[in-house]
PDB file of C-alpha atoms and ligand atoms in Angstrom:
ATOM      1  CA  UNK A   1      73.947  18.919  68.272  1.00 76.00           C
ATOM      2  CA  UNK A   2      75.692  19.478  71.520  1.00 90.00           C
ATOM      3  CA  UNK A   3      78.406  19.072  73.925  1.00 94.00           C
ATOM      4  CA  UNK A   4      77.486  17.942  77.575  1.00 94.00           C
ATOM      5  CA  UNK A   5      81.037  18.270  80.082  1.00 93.00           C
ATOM      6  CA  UNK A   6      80.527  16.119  83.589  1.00 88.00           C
ATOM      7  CA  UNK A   7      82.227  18.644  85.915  1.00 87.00           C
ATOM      8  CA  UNK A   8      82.130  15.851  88.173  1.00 83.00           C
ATOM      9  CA  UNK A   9      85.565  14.263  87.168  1.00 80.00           C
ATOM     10  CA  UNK A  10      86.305  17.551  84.859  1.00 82.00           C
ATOM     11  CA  UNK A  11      89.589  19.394  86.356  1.00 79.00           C
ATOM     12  CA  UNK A  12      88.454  22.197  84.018  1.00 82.00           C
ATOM     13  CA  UNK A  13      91.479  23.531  83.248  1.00 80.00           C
ATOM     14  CA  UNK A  14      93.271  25.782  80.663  1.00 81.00           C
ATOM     15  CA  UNK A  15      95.042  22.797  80.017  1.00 77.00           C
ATOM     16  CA  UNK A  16      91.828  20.980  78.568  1.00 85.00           C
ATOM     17  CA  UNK A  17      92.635  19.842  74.779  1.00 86.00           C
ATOM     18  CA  UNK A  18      89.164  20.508  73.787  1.00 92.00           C
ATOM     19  CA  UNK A  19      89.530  24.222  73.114  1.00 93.00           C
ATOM     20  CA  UNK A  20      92.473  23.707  70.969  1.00 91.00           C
ATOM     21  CA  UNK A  21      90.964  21.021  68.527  1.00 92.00           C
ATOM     22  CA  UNK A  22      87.320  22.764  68.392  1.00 94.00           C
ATOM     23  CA  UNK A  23      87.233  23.450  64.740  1.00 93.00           C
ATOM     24  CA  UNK A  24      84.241  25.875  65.613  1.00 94.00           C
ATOM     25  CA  UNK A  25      84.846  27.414  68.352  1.00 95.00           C
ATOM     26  CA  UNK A  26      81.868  25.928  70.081  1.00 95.00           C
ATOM     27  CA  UNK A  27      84.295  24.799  73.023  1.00 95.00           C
ATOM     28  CA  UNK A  28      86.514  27.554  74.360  1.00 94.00           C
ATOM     29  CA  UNK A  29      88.061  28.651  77.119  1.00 92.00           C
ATOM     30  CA  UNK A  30      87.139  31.461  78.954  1.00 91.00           C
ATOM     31  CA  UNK A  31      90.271  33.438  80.578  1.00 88.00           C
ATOM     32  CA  UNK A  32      88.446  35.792  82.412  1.00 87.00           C
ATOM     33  CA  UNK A  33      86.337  33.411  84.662  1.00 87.00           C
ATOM     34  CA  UNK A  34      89.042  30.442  84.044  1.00 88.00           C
ATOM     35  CA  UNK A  35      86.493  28.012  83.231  1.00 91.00           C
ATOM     36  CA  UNK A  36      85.939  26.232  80.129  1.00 93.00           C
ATOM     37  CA  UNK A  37      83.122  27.743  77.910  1.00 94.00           C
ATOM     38  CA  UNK A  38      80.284  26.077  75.902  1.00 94.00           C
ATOM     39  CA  UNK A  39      78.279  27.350  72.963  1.00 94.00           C
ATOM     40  CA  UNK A  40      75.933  24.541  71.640  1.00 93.00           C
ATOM     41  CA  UNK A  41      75.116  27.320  68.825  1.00 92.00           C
ATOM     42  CA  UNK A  42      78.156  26.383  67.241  1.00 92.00           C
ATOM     43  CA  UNK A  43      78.456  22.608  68.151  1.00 92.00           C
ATOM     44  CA  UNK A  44      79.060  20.644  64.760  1.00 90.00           C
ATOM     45  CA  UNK A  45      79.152  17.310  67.183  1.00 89.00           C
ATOM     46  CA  UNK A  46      82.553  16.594  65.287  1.00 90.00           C
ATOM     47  CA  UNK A  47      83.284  14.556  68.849  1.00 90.00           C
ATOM     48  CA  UNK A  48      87.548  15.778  68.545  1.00 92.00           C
ATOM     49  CA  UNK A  49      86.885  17.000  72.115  1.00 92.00           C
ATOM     50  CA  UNK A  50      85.500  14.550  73.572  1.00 90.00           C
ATOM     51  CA  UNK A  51      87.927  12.072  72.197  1.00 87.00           C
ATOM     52  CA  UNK A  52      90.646  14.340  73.415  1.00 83.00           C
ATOM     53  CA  UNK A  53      89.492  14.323  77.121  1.00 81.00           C
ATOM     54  CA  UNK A  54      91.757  11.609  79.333  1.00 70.00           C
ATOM     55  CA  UNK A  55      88.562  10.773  81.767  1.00 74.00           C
ATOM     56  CA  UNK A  56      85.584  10.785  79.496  1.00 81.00           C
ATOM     57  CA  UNK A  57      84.073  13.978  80.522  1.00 86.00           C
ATOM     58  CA  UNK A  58      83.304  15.292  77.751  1.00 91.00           C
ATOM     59  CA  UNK A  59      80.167  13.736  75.835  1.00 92.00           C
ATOM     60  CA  UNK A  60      78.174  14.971  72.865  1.00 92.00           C
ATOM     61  CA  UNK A  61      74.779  14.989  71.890  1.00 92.00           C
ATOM     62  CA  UNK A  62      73.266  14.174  68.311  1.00 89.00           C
ATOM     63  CA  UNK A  63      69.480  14.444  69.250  1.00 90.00           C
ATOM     64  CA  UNK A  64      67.327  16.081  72.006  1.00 91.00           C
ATOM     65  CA  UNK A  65      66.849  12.784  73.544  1.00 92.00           C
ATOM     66  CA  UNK A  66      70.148  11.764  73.667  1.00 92.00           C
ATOM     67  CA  UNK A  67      70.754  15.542  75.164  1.00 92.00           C
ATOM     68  CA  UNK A  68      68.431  14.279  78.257  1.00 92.00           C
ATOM     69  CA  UNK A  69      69.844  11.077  78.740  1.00 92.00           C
ATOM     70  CA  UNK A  70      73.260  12.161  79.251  1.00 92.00           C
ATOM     71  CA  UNK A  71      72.337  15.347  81.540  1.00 93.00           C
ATOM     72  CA  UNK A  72      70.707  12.740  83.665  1.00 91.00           C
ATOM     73  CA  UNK A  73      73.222  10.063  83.709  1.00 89.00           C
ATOM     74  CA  UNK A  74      75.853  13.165  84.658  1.00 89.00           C
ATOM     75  CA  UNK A  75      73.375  14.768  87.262  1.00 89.00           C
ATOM     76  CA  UNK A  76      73.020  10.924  88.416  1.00 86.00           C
ATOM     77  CA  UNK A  77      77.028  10.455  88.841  1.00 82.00           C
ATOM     78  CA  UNK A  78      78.159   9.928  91.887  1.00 75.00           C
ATOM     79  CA  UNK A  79      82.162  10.139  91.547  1.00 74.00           C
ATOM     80  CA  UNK A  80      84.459  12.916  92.005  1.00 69.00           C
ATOM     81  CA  UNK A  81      87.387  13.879  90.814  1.00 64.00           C
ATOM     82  CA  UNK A  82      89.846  11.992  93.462  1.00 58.00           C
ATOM     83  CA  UNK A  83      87.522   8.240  92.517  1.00 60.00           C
ATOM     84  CA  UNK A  84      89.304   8.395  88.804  1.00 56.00           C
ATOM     85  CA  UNK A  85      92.209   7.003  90.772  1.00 49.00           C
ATOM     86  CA  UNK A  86      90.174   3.475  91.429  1.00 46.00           C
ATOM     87  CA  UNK A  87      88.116   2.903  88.626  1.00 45.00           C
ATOM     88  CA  UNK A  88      90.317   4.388  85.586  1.00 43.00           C
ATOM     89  CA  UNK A  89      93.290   2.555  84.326  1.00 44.00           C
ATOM     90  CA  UNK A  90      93.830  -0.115  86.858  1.00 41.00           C
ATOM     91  CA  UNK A  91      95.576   2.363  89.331  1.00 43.00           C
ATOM     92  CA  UNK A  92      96.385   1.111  93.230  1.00 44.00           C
ATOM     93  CA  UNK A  93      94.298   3.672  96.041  1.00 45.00           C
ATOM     94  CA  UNK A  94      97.426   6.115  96.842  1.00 50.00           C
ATOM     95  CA  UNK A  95      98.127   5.726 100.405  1.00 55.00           C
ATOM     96  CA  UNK A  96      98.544   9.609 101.482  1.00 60.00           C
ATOM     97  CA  UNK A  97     100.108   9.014 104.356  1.00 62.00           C
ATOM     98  CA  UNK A  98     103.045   8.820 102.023  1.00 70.00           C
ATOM     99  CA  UNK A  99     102.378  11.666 100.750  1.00 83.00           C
ATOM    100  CA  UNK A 100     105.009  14.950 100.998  1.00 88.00           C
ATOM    101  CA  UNK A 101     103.232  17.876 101.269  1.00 86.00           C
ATOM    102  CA  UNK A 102     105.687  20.067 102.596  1.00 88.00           C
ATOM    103  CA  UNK A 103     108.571  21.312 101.359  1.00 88.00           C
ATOM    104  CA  UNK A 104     110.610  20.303 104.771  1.00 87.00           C
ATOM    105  CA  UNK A 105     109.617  17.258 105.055  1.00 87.00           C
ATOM    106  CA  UNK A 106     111.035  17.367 100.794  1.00 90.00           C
ATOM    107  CA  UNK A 107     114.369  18.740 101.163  1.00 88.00           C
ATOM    108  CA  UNK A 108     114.881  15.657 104.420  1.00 85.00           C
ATOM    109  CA  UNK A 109     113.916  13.036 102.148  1.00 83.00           C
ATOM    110  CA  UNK A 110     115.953  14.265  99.233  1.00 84.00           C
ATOM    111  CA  UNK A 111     119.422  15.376 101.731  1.00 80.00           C
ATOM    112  CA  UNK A 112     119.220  12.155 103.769  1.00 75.00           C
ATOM    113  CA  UNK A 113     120.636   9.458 101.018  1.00 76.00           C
ATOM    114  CA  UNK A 114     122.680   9.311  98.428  1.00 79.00           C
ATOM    115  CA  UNK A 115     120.160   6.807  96.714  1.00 84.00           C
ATOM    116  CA  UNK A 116     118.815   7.865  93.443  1.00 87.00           C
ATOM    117  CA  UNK A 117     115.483   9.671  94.442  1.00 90.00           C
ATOM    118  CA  UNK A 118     112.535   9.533  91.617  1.00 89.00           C
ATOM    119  CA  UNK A 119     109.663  12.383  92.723  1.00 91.00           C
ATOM    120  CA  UNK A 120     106.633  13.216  91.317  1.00 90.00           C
ATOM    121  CA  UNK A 121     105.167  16.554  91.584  1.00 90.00           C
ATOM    122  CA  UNK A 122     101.304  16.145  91.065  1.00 87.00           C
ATOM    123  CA  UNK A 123      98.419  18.489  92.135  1.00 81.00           C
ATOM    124  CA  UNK A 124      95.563  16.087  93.528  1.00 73.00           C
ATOM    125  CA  UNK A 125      93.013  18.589  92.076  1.00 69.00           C
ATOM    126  CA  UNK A 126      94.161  18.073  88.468  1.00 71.00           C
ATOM    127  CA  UNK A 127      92.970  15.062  86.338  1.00 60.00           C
ATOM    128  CA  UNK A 128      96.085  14.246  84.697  1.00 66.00           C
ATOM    129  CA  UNK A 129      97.728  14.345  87.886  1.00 66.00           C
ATOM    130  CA  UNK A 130      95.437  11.456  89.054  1.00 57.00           C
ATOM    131  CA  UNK A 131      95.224   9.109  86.354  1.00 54.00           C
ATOM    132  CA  UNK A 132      98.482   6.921  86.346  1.00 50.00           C
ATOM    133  CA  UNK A 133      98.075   4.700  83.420  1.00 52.00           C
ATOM    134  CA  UNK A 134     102.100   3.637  83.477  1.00 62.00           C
ATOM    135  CA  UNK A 135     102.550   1.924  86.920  1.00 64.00           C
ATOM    136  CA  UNK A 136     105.311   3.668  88.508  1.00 69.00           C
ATOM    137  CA  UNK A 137     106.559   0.180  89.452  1.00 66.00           C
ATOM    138  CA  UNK A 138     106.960  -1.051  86.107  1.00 70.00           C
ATOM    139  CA  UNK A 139     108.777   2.099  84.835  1.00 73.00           C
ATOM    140  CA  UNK A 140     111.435   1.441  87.689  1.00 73.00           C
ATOM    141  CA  UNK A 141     111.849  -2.030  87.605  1.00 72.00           C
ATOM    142  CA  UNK A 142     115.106  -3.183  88.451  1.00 75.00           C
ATOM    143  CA  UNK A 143     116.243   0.313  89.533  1.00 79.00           C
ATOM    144  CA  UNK A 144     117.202   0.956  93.114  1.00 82.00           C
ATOM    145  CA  UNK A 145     115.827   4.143  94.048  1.00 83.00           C
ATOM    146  CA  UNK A 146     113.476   5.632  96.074  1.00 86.00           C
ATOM    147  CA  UNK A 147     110.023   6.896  94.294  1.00 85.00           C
ATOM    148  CA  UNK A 148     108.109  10.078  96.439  1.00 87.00           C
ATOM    149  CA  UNK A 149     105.062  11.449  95.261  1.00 87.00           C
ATOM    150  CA  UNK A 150     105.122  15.481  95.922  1.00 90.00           C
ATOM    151  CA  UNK A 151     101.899  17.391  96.080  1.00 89.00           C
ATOM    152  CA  UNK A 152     102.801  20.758  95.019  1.00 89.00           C
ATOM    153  CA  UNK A 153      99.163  21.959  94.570  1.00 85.00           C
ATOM    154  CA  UNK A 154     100.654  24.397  97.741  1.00 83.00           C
ATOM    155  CA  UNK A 155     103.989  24.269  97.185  1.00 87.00           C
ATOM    156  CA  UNK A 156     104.646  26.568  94.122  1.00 86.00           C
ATOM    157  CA  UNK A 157     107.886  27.777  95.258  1.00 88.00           C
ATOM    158  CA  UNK A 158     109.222  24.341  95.030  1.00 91.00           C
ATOM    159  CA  UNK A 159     108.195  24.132  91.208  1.00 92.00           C
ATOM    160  CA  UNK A 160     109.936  27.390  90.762  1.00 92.00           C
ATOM    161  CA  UNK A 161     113.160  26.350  92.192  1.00 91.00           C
ATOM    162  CA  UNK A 162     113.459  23.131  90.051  1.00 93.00           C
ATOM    163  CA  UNK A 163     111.916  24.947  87.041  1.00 94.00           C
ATOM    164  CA  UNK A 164     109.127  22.578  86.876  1.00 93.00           C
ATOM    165  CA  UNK A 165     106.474  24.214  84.275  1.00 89.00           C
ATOM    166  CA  UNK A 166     103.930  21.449  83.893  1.00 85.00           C
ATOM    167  CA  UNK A 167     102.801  19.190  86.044  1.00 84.00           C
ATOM    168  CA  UNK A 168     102.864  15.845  86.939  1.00 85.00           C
ATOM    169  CA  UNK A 169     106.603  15.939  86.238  1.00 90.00           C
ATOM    170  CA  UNK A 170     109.083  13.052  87.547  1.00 90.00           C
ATOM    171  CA  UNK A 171     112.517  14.307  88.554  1.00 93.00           C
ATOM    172  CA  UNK A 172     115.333  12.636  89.030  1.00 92.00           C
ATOM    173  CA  UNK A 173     117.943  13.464  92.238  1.00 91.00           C
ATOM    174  CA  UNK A 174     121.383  12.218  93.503  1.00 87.00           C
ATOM    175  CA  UNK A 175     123.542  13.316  96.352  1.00 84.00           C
ATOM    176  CA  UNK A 176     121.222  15.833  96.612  1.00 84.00           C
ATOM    177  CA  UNK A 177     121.823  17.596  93.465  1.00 88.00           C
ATOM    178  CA  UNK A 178     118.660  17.646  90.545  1.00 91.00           C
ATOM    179  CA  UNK A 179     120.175  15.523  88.012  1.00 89.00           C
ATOM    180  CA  UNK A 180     117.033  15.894  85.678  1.00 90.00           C
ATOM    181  CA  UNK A 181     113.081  15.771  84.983  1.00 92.00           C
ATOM    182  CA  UNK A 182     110.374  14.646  82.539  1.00 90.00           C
ATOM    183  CA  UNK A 183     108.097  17.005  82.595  1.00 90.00           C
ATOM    184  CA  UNK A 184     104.032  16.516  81.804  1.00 84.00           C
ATOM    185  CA  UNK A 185     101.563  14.100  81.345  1.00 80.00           C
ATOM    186  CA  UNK A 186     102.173  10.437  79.312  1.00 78.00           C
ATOM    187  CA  UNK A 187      98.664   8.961  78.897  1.00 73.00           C
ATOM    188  CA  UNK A 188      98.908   4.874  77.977  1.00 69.00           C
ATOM    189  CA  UNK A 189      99.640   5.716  73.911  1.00 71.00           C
ATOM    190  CA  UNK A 190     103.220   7.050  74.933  1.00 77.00           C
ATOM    191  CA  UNK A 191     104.729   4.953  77.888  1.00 78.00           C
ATOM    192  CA  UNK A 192     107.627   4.023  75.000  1.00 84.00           C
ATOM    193  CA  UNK A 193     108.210   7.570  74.915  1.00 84.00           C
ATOM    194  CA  UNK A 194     108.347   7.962  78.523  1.00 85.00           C
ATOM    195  CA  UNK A 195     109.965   4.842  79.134  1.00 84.00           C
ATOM    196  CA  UNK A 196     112.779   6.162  76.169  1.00 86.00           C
ATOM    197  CA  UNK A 197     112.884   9.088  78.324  1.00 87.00           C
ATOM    198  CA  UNK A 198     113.715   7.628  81.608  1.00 85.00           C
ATOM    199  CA  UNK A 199     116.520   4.991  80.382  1.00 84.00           C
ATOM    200  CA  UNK A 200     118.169   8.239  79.215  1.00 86.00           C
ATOM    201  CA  UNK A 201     117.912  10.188  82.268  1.00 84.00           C
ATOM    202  CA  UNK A 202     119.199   7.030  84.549  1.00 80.00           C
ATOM    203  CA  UNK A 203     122.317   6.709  82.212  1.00 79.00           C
ATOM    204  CA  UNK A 204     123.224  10.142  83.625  1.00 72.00           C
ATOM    205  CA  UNK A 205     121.903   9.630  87.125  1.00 69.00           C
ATOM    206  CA  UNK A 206     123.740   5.745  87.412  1.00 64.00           C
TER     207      UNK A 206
HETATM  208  S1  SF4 B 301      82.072  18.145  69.226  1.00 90.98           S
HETATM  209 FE1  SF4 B 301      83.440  19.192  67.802  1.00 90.98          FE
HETATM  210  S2  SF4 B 301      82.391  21.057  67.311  1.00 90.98           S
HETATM  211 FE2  SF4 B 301      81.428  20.263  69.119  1.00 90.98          FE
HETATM  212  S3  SF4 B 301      82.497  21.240  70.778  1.00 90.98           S
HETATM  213 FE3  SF4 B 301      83.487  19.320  70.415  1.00 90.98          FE
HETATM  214  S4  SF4 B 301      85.165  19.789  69.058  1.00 90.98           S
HETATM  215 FE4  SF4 B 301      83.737  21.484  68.984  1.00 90.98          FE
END
């Protein structure tokens, strides 16, 4: 019994849900060499963590056989992290060009208007970050604003001065001014939630 993790399309990061649903232990993560940590010792192929992981990295193994077959279907993958974009959730290929990447380029988009400005502050090295399964499109239907994506992945100070503590986070701007944010991850399961969320936040920002 054992626990196979594609690194492929695996952000590995201490925010991995694995660790914290492991009733064993067998799945941890190690602080020291920040990297998550296997030992199939332990592995009681319960399958939380794998069910907990938002790309499907995380597979387990009943027999030996099974064991081979998925090391070689893994060591056989040919996708990286930045393909979950096309083939997960029906997401569109970002164009980058639209991309801010600097905070400059930021504070000119966010001074220049007095539109409502929606941003989101990803990191295109994290998993979550990638995988849109709300279409940003649908969430601000009727609403006329304008909708930047951010990539903060070198822009911490940025995510200091906003206060933004998990990421991606949408935040919410008029005349300037930070009117608001939503901050982390809403897989598929909570766009009511997030959706909740954002009708509230436009009531203050409209
Ligand atoms: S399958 Fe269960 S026991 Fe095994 S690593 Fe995952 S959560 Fe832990």
């Amino acid at each position: 019994m054992s626990i196979l993790i594609n690194f492929k399309i695996c952000d590995n990061s201490d925010e991995c849900e694995g660790p914290k649903l492991c009733p064993v232990k067998a799945l941890t993560w190690d602080n020291k060499k920040k990297t998550l940590k296997i030992d199939n010792t332990k592995c009681i192929s319960c399958t939380r963590c794998a069910r907990s992981c938002p790309v499907g990295a995380i597979h387990v193994a009943r027999t030996e056989a099974e064991y081979k077959k998925i090391k070689k279907e893994i060591d056989k993958d040919p996708r990286k992290i930045s393909d979950l974009f096309v083939d997960k959730y029906g997401a569109q290929i970002l164009d980058t060009s639209t991309i801010i990447k600097n905070d400059k380029v930021f504070k000119t988009k966010i001074t220049k208007t007095n539109k409502l400005i929606i941003c989101e502050f990803f990191d295109p090295s994290m998993a979550q970050c990638l995988i849109r399964s709300i279409p940003i499109k649908e969430l601000f239907k009727h609403i006329d604003m304008l909708f930047y994506k951010v990539d903060v992945s070198n822009m911490k100070d940025l995510m200091n001065i906003y206060d933004v503590k998990k990421i991606p986070s949408l935040l919410f701007f008029k005349n300037e001014k930070l009117i608001g944010k939503i901050q982390g991850f809403y897989d598929i399961d909570h766009k009511k939630d997030l959706q909740d969320k954002i009708q509230k936040m436009l009531k203050k920002c409209i």
